[in-house]
Coordinates of C-alpha atoms in Angstrom, one line a residue:
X1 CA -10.5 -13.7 -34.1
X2 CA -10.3 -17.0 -36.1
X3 CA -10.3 -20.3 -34.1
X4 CA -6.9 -21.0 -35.1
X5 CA -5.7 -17.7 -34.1
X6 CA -6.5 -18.1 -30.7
X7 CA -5.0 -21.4 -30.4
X8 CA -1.5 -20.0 -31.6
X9 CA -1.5 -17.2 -29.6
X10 CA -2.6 -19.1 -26.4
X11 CA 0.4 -21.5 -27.2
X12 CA 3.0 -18.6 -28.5
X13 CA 2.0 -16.7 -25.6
X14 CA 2.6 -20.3 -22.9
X15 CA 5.6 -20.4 -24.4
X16 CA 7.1 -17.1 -24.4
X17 CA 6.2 -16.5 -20.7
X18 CA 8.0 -19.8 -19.3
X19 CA 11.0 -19.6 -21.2
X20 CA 11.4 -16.7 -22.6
X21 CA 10.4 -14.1 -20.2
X22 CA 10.4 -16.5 -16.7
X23 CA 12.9 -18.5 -17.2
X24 CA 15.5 -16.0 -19.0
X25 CA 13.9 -13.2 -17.0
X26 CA 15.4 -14.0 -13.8
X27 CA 17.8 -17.0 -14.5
X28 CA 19.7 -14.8 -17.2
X29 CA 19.6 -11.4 -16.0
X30 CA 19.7 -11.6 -12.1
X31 CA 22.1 -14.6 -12.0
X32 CA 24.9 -12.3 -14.4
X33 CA 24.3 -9.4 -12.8
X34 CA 24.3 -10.4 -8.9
X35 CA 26.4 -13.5 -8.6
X36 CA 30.0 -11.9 -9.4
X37 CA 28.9 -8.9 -7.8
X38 CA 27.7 -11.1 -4.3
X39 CA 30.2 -13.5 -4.2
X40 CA 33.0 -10.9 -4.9
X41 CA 34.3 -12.2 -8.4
X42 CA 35.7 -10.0 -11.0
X43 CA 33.2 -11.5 -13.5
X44 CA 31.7 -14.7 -14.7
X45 CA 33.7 -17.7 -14.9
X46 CA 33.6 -18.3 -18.9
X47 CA 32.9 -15.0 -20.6
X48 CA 32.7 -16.8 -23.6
X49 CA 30.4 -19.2 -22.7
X50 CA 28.4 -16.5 -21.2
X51 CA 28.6 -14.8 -24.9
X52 CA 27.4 -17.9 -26.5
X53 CA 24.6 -18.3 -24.5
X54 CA 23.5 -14.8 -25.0
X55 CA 23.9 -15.3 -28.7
X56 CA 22.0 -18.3 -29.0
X57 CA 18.9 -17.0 -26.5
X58 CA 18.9 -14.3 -29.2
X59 CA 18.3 -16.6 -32.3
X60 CA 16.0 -18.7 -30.4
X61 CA 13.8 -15.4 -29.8
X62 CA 14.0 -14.8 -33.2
X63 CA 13.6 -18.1 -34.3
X64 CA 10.3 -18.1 -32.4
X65 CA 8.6 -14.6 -33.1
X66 CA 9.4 -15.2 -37.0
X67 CA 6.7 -18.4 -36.6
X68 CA 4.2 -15.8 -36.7
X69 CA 5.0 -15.0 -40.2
X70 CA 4.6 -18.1 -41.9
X71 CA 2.2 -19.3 -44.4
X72 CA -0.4 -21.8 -41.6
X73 CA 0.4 -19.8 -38.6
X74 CA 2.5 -20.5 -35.9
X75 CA 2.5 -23.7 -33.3
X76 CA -1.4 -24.4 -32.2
X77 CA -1.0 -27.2 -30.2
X78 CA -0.5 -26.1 -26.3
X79 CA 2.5 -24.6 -24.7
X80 CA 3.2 -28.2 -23.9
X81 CA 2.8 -29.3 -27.7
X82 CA 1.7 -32.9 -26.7
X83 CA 1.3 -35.3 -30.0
X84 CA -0.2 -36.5 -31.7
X85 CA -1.6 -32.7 -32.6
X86 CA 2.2 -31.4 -32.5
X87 CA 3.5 -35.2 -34.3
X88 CA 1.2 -34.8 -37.5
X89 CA 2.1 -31.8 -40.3
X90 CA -1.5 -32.5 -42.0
X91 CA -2.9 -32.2 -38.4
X92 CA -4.3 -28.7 -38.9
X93 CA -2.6 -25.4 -39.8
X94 CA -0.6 -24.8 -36.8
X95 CA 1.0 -28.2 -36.6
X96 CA 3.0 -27.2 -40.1
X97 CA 6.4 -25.4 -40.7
X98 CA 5.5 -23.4 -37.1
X99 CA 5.2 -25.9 -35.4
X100 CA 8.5 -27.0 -36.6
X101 CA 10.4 -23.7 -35.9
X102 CA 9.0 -23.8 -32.3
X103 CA 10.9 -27.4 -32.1
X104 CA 14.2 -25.3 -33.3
X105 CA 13.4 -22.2 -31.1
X106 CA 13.3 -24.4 -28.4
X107 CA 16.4 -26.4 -29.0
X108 CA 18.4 -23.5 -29.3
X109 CA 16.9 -22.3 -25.9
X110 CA 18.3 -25.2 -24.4
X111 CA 21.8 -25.2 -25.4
X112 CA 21.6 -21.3 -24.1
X113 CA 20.1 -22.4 -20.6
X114 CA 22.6 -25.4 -20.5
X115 CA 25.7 -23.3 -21.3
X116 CA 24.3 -20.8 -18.5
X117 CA 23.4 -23.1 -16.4
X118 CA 26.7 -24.4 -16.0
X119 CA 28.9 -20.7 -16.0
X120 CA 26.9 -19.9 -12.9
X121 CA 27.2 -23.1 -11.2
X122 CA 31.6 -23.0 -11.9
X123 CA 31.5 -19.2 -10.9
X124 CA 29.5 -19.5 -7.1
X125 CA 31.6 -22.8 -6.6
X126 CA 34.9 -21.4 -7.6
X127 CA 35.5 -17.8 -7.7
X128 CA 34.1 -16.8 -4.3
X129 CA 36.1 -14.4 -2.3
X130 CA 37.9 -14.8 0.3
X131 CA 36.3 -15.4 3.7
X132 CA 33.0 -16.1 1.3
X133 CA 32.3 -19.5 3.0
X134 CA 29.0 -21.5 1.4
X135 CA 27.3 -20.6 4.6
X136 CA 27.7 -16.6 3.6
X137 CA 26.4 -16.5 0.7
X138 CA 23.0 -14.6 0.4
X139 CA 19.9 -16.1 -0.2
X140 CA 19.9 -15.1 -3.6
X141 CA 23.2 -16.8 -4.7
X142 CA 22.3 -19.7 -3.3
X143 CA 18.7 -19.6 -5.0
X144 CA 20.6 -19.0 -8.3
X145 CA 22.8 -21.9 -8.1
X146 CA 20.3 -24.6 -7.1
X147 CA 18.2 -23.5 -10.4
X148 CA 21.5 -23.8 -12.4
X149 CA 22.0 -27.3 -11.2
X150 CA 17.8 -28.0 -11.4
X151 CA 18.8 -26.7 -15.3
X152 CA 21.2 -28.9 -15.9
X153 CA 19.5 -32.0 -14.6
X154 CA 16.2 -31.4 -16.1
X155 CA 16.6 -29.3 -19.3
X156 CA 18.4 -32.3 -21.5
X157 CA 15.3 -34.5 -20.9
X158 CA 13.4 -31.8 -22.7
X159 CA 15.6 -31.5 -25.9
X160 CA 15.2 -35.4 -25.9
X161 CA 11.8 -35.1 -26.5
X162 CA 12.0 -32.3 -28.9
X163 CA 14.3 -33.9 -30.8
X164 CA 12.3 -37.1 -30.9
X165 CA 9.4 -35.5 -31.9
X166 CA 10.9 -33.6 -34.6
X167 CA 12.2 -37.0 -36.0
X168 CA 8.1 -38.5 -35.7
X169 CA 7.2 -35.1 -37.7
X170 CA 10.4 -35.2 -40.2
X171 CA 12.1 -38.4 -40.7
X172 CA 9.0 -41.5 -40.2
X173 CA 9.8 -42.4 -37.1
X174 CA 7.3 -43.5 -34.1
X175 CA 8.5 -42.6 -31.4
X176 CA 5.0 -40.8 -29.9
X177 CA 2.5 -42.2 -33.1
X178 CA 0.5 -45.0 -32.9
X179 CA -2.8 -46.3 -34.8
X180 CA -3.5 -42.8 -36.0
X181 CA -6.5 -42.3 -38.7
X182 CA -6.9 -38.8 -40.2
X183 CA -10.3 -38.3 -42.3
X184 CA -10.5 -42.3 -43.1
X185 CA -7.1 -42.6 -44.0
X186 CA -5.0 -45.4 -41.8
X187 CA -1.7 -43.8 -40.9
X188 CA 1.9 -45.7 -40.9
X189 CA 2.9 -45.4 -38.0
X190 CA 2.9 -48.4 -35.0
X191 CA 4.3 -48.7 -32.0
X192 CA 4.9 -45.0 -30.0
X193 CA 3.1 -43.7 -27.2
X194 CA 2.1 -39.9 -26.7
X195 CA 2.1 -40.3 -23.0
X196 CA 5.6 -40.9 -23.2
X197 CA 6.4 -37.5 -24.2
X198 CA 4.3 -36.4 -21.5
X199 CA 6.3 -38.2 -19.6
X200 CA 9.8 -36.4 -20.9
X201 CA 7.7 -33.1 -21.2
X202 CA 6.9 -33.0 -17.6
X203 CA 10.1 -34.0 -16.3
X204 CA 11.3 -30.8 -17.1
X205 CA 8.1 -29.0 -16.9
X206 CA 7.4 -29.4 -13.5
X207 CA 11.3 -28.5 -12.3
X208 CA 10.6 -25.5 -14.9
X209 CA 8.4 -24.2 -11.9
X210 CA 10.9 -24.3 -9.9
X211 CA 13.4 -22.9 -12.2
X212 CA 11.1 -19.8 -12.2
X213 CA 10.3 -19.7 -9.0
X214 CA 13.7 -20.3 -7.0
X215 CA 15.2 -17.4 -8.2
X216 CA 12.3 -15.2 -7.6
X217 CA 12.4 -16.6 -3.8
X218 CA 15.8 -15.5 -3.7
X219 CA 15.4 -12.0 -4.5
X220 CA 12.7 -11.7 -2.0
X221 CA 14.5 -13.4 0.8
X222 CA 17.3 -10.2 -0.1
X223 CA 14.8 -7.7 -0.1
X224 CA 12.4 -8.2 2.3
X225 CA 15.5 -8.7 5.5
X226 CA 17.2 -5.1 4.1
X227 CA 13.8 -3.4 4.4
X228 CA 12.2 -5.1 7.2
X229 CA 15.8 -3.8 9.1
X230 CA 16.0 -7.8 10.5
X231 CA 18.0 -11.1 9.9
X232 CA 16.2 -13.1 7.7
X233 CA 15.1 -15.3 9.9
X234 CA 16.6 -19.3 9.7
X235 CA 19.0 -18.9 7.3
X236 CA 19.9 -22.3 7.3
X237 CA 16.3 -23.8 7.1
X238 CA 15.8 -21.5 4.1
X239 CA 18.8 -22.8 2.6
X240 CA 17.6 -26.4 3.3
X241 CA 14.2 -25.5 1.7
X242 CA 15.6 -24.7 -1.3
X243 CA 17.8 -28.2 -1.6
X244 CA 14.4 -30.1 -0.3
X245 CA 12.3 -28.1 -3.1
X246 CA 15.4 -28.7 -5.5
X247 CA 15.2 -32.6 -5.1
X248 CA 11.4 -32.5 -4.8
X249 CA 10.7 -31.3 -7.9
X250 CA 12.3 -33.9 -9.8
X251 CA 9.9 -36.9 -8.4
X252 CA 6.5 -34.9 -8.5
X253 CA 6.0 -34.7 -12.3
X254 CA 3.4 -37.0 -13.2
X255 CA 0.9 -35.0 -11.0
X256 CA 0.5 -33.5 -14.7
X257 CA -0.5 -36.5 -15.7
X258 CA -3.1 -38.0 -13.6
X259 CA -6.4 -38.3 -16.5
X260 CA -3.5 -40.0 -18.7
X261 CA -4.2 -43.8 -17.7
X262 CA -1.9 -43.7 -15.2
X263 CA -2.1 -46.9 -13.0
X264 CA -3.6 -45.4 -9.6
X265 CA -1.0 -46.8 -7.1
X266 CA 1.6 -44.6 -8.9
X267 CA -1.0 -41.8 -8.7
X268 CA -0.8 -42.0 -5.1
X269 CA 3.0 -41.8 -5.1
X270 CA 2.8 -38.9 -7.3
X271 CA 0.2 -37.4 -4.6
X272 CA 2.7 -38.7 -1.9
X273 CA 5.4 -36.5 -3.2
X274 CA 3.7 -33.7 -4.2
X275 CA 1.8 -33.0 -1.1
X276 CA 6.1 -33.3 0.5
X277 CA 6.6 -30.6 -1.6
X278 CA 4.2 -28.1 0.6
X279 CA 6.5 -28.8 3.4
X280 CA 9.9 -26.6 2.1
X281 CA 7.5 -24.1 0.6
X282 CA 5.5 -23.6 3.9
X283 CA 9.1 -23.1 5.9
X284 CA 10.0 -20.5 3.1
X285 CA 6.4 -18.6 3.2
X286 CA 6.4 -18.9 7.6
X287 CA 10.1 -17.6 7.8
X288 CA 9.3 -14.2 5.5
X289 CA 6.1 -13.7 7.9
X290 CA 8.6 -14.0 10.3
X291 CA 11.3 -11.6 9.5
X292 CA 8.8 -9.0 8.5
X293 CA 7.1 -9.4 11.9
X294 CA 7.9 -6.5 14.2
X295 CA 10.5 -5.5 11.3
X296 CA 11.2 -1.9 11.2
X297 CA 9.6 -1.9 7.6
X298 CA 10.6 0.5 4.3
X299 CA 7.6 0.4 2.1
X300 CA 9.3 1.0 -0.8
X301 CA 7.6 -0.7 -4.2
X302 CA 10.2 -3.5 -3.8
X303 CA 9.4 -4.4 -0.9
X304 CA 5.7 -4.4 -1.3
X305 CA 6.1 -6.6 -5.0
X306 CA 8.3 -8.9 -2.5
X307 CA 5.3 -8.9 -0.2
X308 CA 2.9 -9.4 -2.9
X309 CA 4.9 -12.4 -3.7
X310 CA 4.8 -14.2 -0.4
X311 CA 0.7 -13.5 -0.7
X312 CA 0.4 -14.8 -4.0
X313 CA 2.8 -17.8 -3.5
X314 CA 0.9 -18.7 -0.3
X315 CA -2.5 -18.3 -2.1
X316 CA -1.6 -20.3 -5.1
X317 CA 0.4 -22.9 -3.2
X318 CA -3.1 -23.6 -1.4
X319 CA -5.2 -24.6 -4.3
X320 CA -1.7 -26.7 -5.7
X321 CA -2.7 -29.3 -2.8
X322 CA -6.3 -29.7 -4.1
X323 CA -4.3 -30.8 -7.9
X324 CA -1.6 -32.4 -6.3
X325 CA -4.1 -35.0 -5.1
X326 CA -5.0 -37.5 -7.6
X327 CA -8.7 -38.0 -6.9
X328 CA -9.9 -33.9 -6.6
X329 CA -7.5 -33.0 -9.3
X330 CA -9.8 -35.5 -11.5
X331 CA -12.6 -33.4 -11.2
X332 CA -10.7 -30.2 -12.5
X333 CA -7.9 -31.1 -14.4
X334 CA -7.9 -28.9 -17.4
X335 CA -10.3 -26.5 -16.4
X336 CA -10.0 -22.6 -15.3
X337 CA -8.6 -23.6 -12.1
X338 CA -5.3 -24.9 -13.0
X339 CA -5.4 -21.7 -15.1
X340 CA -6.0 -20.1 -11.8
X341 CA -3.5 -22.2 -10.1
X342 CA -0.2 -21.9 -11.8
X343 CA -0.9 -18.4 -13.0
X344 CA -0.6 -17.6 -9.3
X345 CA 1.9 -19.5 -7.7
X346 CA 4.5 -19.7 -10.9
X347 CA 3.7 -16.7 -13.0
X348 CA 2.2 -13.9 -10.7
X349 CA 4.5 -14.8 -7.8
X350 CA 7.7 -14.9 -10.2
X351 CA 6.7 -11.4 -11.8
X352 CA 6.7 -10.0 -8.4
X353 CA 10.0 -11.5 -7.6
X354 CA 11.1 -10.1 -11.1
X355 CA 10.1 -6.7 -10.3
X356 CA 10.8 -6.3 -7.1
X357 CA 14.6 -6.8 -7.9
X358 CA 14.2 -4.9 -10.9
X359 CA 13.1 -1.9 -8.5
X360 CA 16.0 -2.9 -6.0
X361 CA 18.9 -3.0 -7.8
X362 CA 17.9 -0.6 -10.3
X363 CA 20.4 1.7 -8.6
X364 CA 23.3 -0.7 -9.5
X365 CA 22.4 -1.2 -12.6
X366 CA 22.1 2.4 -14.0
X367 CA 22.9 4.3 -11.4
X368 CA 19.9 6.2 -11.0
X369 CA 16.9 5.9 -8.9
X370 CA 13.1 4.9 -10.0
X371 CA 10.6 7.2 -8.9
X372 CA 8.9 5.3 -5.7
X373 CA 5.1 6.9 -6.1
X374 CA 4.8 5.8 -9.8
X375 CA 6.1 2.3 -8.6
X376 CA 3.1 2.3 -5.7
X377 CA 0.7 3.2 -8.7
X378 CA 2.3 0.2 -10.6
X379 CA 2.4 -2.2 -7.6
X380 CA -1.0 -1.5 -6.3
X381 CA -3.1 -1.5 -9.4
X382 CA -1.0 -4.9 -10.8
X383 CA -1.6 -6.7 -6.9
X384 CA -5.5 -5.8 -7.5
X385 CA -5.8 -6.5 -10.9
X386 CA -3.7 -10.1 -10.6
X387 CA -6.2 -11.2 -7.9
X388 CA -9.2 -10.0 -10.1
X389 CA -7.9 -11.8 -13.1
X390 CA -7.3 -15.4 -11.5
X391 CA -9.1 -15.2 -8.3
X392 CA -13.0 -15.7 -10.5
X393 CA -10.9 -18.8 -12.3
X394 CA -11.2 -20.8 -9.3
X395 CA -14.7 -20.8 -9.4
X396 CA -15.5 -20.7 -13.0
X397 CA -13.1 -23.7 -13.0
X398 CA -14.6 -25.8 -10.5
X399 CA -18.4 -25.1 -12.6
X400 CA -16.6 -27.2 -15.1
X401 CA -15.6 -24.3 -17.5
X402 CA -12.8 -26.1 -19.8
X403 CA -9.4 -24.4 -20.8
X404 CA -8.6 -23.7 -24.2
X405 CA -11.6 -23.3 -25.9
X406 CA -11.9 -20.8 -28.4
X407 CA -15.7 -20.0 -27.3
X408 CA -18.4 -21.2 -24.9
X409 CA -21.8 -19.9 -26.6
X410 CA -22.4 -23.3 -28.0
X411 CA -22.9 -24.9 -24.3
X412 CA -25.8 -23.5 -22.3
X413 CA -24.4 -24.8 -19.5
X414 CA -22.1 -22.0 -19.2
X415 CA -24.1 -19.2 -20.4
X416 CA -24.3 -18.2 -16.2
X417 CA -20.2 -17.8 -16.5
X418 CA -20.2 -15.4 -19.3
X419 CA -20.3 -12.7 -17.1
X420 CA -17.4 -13.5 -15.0
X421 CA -15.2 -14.4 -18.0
X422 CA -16.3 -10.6 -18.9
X423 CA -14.8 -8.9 -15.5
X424 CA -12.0 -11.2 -15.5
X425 CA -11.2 -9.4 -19.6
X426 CA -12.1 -6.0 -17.8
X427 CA -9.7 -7.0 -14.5
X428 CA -6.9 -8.3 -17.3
X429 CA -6.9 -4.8 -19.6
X430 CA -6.7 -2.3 -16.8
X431 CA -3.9 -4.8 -14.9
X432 CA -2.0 -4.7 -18.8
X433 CA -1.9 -1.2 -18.8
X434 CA -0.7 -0.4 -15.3
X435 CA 2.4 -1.5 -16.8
X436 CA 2.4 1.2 -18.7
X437 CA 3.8 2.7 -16.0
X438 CA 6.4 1.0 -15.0
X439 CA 7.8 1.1 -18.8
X440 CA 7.8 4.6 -18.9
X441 CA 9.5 4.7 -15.1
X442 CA 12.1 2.3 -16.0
X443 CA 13.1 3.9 -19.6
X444 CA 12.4 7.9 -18.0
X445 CA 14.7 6.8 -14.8
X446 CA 17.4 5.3 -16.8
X447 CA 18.2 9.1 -18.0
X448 CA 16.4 11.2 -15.8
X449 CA 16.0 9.4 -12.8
X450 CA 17.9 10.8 -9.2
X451 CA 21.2 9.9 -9.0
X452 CA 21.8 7.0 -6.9
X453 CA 24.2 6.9 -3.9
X454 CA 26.6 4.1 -3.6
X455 CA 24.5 2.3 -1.2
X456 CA 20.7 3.6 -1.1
X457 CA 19.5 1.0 0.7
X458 CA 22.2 0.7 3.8
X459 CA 22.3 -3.0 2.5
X460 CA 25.2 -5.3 3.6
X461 CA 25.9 -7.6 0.6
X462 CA 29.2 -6.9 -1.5
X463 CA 27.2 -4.7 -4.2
X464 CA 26.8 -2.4 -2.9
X465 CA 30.6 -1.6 -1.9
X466 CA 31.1 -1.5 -5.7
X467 CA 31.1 2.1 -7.2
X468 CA 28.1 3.9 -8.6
X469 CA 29.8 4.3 -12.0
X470 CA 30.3 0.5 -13.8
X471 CA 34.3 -0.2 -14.1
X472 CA 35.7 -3.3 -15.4
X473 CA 35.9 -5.8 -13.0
X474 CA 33.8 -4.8 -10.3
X475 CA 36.2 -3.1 -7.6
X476 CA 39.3 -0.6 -8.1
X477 CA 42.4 -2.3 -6.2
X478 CA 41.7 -5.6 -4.2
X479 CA 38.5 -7.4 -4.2
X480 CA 37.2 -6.8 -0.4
X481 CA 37.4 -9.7 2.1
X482 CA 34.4 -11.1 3.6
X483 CA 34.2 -11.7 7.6
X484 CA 30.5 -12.3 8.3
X485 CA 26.9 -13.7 6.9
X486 CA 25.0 -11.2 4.9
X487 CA 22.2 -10.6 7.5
X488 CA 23.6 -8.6 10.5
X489 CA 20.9 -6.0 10.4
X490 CA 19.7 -4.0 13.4
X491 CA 22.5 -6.2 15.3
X492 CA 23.6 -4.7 18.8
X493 CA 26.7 -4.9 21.0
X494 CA 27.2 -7.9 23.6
X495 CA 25.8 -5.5 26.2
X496 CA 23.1 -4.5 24.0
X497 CA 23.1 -1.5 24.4
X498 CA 24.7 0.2 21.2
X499 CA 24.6 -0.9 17.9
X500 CA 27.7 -2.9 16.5
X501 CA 28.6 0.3 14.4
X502 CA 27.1 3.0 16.9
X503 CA 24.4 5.1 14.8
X504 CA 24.0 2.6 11.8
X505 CA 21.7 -0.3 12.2
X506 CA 23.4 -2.4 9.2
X507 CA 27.2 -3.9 8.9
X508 CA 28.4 -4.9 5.6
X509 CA 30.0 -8.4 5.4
X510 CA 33.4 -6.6 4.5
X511 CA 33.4 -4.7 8.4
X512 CA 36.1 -7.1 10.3
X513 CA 34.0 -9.0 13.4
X514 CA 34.4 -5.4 16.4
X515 CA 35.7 -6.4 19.3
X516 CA 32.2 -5.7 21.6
X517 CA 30.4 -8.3 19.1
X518 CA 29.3 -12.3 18.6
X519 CA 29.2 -13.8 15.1
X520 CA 25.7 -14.6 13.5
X521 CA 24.7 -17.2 11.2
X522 CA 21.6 -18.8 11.9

């Protein structure tokens, strides 16, 4: 593979799994599937708007993936495309025309999120059902409507700084350029600053975590209090955590930025409000240990992807505080360890989250069931491989190894890491193709798979009072009325002694309050 090549793909392939797969992934699917569905709406707020945005995610995608096919390549300068690499056509070969359609992909990706963004946020805030107070909404609505508004707040600083940089690279302008000299010759350009497009970059990139990770959250908090039989435990703190992560994320940013000249007192403000950040996410990871301890557990793959998330979100977390602090992340900013980092805690933990409500609600969706023991096969071989792909990085990272490079054979220095690099290629090949199976159980179910009952997994969110068979608008006749929090599972009588509904240890939140019974809603 040619130098250049890997650069591209590293950057295509940054690119593709934040936005396009993360972002879109779980923003744009689970957020139009679940929240008319949980809230009890007939449908989104603004079909239209929801058609648009559909429309222009698809010409972003294509947009992107045509990149590939132009004459120098496609963008080669980091999924963070930080000038003056990205500013400069004459740069090298990936900084031309693709670097230029990535600009446009990413535009258009925008206006999609931003239009959205903003459906969701009107629909949870306006067509709720009735008796569907804010403090009975599930987790995952409430997940879903915090990374709308994180969206909307964060997103436009983005397409600022595309849009600036396009002008730098198109039009003369110096926004980002300044003193440049490219093979002798003295450049025109005076006045910019790249670190000010770090700056813009970062104030979305680091919500974009968040973004990614929210929703993720959400669908476990759903899944792991139907199969561990329990009440989530502290609803309202979880609720709170997600507003405290929500704000948080939007003062942490220039943690990314701490080898960029940054005077050191705001350093230590950046550390000061990053390290705050651990205290929401440590409420969220201590209340699923909670609500899965002495749970009544159904280990179906769902569950155990939702599982798999809380491990990997705790064990990425953990290595965030050693970055998050301005003096250690010194040492290995840019290395394998960040690699190792935010492959955990953002990617690994928000393809779990993905999956695991892929596996869920696959029953609503096509009205079959997946088959559970090729999902174990797919769980257990992707939990082993993930760890054996980024768990090395840590230490090849703190030995200095640098990310990004194309090869290492010219330093000696890190002739020892070659063979861990090695296993970590073995660990990512057999991890790539355990998704093999989970393809061919997804596309084999969607025709072949058992036919799903109305409510396979005695859940008690409004789903699953819809029919199996998809009608327009959600529920024949009236939309059903809501009378309690989503969470009363295993819930007994006053005199404890019975469950609410004898013989059935759930109670869907359209069962009217019984007479032998106390409202939850912690």
């Amino acid at each position: 593979m040619d130098p250049s090549i890997y650069l591209a793909l590293s950057t295509i392939h940054g690119t593709i799994m934040v936005f396009y797969v993360l972002t879109a992934g779980l923003s744009g699917t689970f957020s139009n599937l679940l929240i008319p569905l949980q809230i009890g709406a007939r449908d989104m707020a603004s079909g239209f708007m929801n058609m648009i945005s559909y429309w222009l995610f698809f010409i972003s995608s294509i947009v992107i993936v045509s990149s590939f096919f132009v004459e120098a390549g496609p963008a080669s300068a980091g999924w963070t495309v930080y000038p003056p690499l990205s500013a400069l056509p004459q740069a090298i070969g990936g900084s031309g025309l693709g670097m230029t359609l990535w600009l446009v992909a990413i535009t258009i990706f925008i206006a999609s999120s931003l239009l959205g963004s903003l459906n969701y946020i009107v629909t949870v805030l306006n067509l709720r059902t009735e008796g569907m107070s804010m403090t009975r909404l599930p987790l995952t609505i409430w997940a879903f409507f915090v990374t709308a508004i994180i969206g909307v707040v964060s997103f436009p600083v983005l397409l600022a700084a595309g849009l600036l940089l396009l002008m730098d690279r198109s039009f003369g302008t110096s926004f980002f350029l300044s003193d440049i000299y490219i093979q002798g010759e003295v450049l025109s350009y005076q006045g910019g600053s790249p670190v000010l497009y770090e700056h813009l970059f970062w104030f979305l990139g680091h919500p974009e975590v968040y973004i990614v990770l929210l929703p993720a959250l959400g669908i476990t908090s759903e899944i792991i209090a139907t199969n561990s039989r329990k009440p989530i435990f502290g609803y309202r703190a979880m609720i709170a955590s997600i507003l405290a992560i929500a704000f948080l994320s939007t003062v942490v940013w220039g943690h990314h930025m701490f080898v960029s000249g940054m005077n050191p007192f705001l350093g230590s403000v950046f550390t000061f409000t990053t390290l705050l950040i651990a205290i929401p996410s440590g409420v969220k990871a201590f209340n699923y240990i909670t609500t899965l301890w002495k749970g009544n557990l159904q280990l179906n793959p769902a569950m155990l992807f939702s599982i798999g998330l809380v491990s990997t979100f705790v064990t990425g977390g953990l290595t965030g505080i050693i970055l998050g602090d301005s003096t250690l992340d010194i040492n290995v900013h840019d290395t394998y360890f960040v690699i190792a980092h935010f492959h955990l805690v953002m990617g690994i933990s928000a393809l779990y989250g993905l999956l695991a409500g892929v596996y869920h609600w696959f029953p609503k969706m096509f009205g079959r069931m997946m088959n559970k023991n090729l999902g174990y096969v797919h769980f257990w071989i992707t939990a082993v491989g993930a760890y054996g792909i980024f768990f090395p990085m840590h230490f090849i990272g703190m030995a200095g190894l640098p990310r990004r490079y194309y090869k290492f054979t010219e330093f000696p220095y890190f002739d020892d890491l070659a063979d861990t690099n090695i296993l970590i290629s073995v660990f990512a090949f057999i991890t790539a193709s355990a998704q093999l199976f989970f393809v061919y159980n997804f596309i084999h179910s969607i025709f072949y798979g058992k036919k799903a009952e109305q409510n396979p997994w005695k859940s008690n969110t409004l789903e699953w009072t819809t029919p199996v068979k998809h009608i327009h608008g959600n529920w024949p006749g009236e939309i059903p009325k809501v009378y309690r929090w989503p969470y009363d599972y295993s819930k007994m009588n006053k005199d404890e002694t019975e469950y609410v509904i004898p013989g059935q240890d759930f109670v869907p939140q359209n069962v009217p309050l019984q007479e032998n019974e106390e409202e939850l809603n912690e």
